[in-house]
GROMACS .gro file of C-alpha atoms in nm:
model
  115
    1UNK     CA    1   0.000   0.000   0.000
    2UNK     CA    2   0.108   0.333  -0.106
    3UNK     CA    3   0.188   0.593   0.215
    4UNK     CA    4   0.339   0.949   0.153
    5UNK     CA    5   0.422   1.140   0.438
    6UNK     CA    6   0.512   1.503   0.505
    7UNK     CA    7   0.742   1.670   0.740
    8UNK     CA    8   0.822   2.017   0.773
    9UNK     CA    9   0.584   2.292   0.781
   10UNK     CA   10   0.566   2.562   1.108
   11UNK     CA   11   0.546   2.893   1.118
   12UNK     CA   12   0.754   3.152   0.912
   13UNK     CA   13   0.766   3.494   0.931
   14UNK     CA   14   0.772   3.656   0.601
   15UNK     CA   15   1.072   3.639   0.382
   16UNK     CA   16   1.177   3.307   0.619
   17UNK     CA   17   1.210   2.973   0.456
   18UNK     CA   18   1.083   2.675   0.499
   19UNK     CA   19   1.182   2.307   0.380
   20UNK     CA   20   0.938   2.019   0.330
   21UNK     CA   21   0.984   1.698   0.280
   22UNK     CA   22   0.773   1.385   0.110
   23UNK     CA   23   0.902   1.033   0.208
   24UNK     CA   24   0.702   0.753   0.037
   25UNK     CA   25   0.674   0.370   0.091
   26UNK     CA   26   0.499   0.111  -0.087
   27UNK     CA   27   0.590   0.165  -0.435
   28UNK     CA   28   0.840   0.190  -0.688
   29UNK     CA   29   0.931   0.585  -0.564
   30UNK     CA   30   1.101   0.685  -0.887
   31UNK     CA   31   0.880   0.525  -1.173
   32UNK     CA   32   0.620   0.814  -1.073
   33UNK     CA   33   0.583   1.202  -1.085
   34UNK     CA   34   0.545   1.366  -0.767
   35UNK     CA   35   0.389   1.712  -0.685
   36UNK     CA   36   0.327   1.905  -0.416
   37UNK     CA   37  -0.009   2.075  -0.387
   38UNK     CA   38  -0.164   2.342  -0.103
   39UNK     CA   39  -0.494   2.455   0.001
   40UNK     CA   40  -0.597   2.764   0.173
   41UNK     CA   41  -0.879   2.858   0.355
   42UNK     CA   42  -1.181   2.870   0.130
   43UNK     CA   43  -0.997   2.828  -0.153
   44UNK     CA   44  -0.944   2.521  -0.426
   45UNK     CA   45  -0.660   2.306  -0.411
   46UNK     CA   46  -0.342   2.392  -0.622
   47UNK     CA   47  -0.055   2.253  -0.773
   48UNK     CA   48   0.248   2.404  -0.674
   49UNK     CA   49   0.532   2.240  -0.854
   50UNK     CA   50   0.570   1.891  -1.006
   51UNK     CA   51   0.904   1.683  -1.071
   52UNK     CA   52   0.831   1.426  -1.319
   53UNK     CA   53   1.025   1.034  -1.325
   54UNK     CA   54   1.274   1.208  -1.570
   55UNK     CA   55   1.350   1.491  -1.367
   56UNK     CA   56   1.141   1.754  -1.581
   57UNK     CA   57   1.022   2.053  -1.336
   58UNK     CA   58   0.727   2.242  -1.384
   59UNK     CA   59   0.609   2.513  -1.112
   60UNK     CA   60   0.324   2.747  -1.051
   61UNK     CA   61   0.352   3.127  -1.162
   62UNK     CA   62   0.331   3.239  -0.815
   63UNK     CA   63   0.573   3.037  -0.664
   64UNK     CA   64   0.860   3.065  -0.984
   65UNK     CA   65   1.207   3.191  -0.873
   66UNK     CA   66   1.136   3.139  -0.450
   67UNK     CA   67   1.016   2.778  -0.446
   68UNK     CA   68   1.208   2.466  -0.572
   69UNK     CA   69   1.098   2.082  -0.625
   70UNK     CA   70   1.361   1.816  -0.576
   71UNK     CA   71   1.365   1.462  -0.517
   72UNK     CA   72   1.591   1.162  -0.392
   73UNK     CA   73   1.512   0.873  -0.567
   74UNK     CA   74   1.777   0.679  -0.327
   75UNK     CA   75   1.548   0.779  -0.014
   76UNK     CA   76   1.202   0.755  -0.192
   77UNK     CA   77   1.205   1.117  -0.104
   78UNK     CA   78   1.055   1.422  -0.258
   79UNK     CA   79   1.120   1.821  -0.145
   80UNK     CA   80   0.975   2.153  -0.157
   81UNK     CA   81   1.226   2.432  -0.075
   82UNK     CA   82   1.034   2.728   0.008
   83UNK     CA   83   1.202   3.109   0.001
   84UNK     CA   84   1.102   3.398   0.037
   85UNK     CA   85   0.798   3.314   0.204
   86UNK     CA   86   0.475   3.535   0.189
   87UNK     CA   87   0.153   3.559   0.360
   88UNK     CA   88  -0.029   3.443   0.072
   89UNK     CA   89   0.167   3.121   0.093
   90UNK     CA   90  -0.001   3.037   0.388
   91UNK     CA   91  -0.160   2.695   0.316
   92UNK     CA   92  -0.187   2.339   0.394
   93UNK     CA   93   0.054   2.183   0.156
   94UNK     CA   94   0.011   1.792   0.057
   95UNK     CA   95   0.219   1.551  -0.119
   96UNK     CA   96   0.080   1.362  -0.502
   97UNK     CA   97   0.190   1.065  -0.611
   98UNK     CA   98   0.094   1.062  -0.985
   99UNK     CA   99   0.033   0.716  -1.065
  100UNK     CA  100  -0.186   0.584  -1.409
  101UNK     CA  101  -0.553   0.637  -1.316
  102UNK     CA  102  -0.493   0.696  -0.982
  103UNK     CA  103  -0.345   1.027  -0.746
  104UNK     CA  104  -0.208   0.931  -0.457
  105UNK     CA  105  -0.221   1.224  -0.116
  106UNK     CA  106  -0.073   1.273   0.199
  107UNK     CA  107  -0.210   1.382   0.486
  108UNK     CA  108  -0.077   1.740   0.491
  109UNK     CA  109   0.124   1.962   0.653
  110UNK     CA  110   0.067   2.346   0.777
  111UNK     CA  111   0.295   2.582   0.679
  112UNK     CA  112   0.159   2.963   0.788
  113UNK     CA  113   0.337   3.258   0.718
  114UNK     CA  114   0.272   3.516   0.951
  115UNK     CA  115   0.502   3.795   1.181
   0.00000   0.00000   0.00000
């Protein structure tokens, strides 16, 4: 069975940084894209950046030039480096596994940005 769990969101003041990290168990890690996604208060959920199995990035305007994707395929591990943190980045942030016909989520992880 397919588990993804995130680690490290807290509380940043603005301009801080923040790190998160995906590990996932259960599956061939690097055979599958992986995403992170966040959710804010009464709004939809959105990507936020993707790393595909071949290493091809793709990242939401908003978050272009502070956050970056990464991923250890070695530690079935997937990150979210996250500079120059704003207000408006103030979300619940979750993990994707992108498999054929089928997302897999984690559970979430706060990260609030906030003096």
């Amino acid at each position: 069975q397919v588990q993804l769990v995130e680690s490290g969101g807290g509380l940043v003041q603005p301009g801080g940084s923040l790190r998160l990290a995906c590990a996932a168990s259960g599956t061939i890690f690097s055979r599958y894209s992986m995403a992170w996604y966040r959710q804010a208060p009464g709004k939809q959920r959105e990507l936020v950046a993707r790393i595909t199995s071949y290493g091809v990035l793709n990242y939401a305007n908003s978050v272009k030039g502070r956050f970056t994707i990464s991923r250890d395929n070695a530690k079935n591990t997937v990150y979210l480096q996250m500079n120059s943190l704003r207000s408006e980045d103030t979300a619940v942030y979750y993990c994707n596994m992108n498999m054929p016909g089928y997302d897999y989520w984690g559970q979430g992880t706060q990260v609030t940005v906030s003096s």
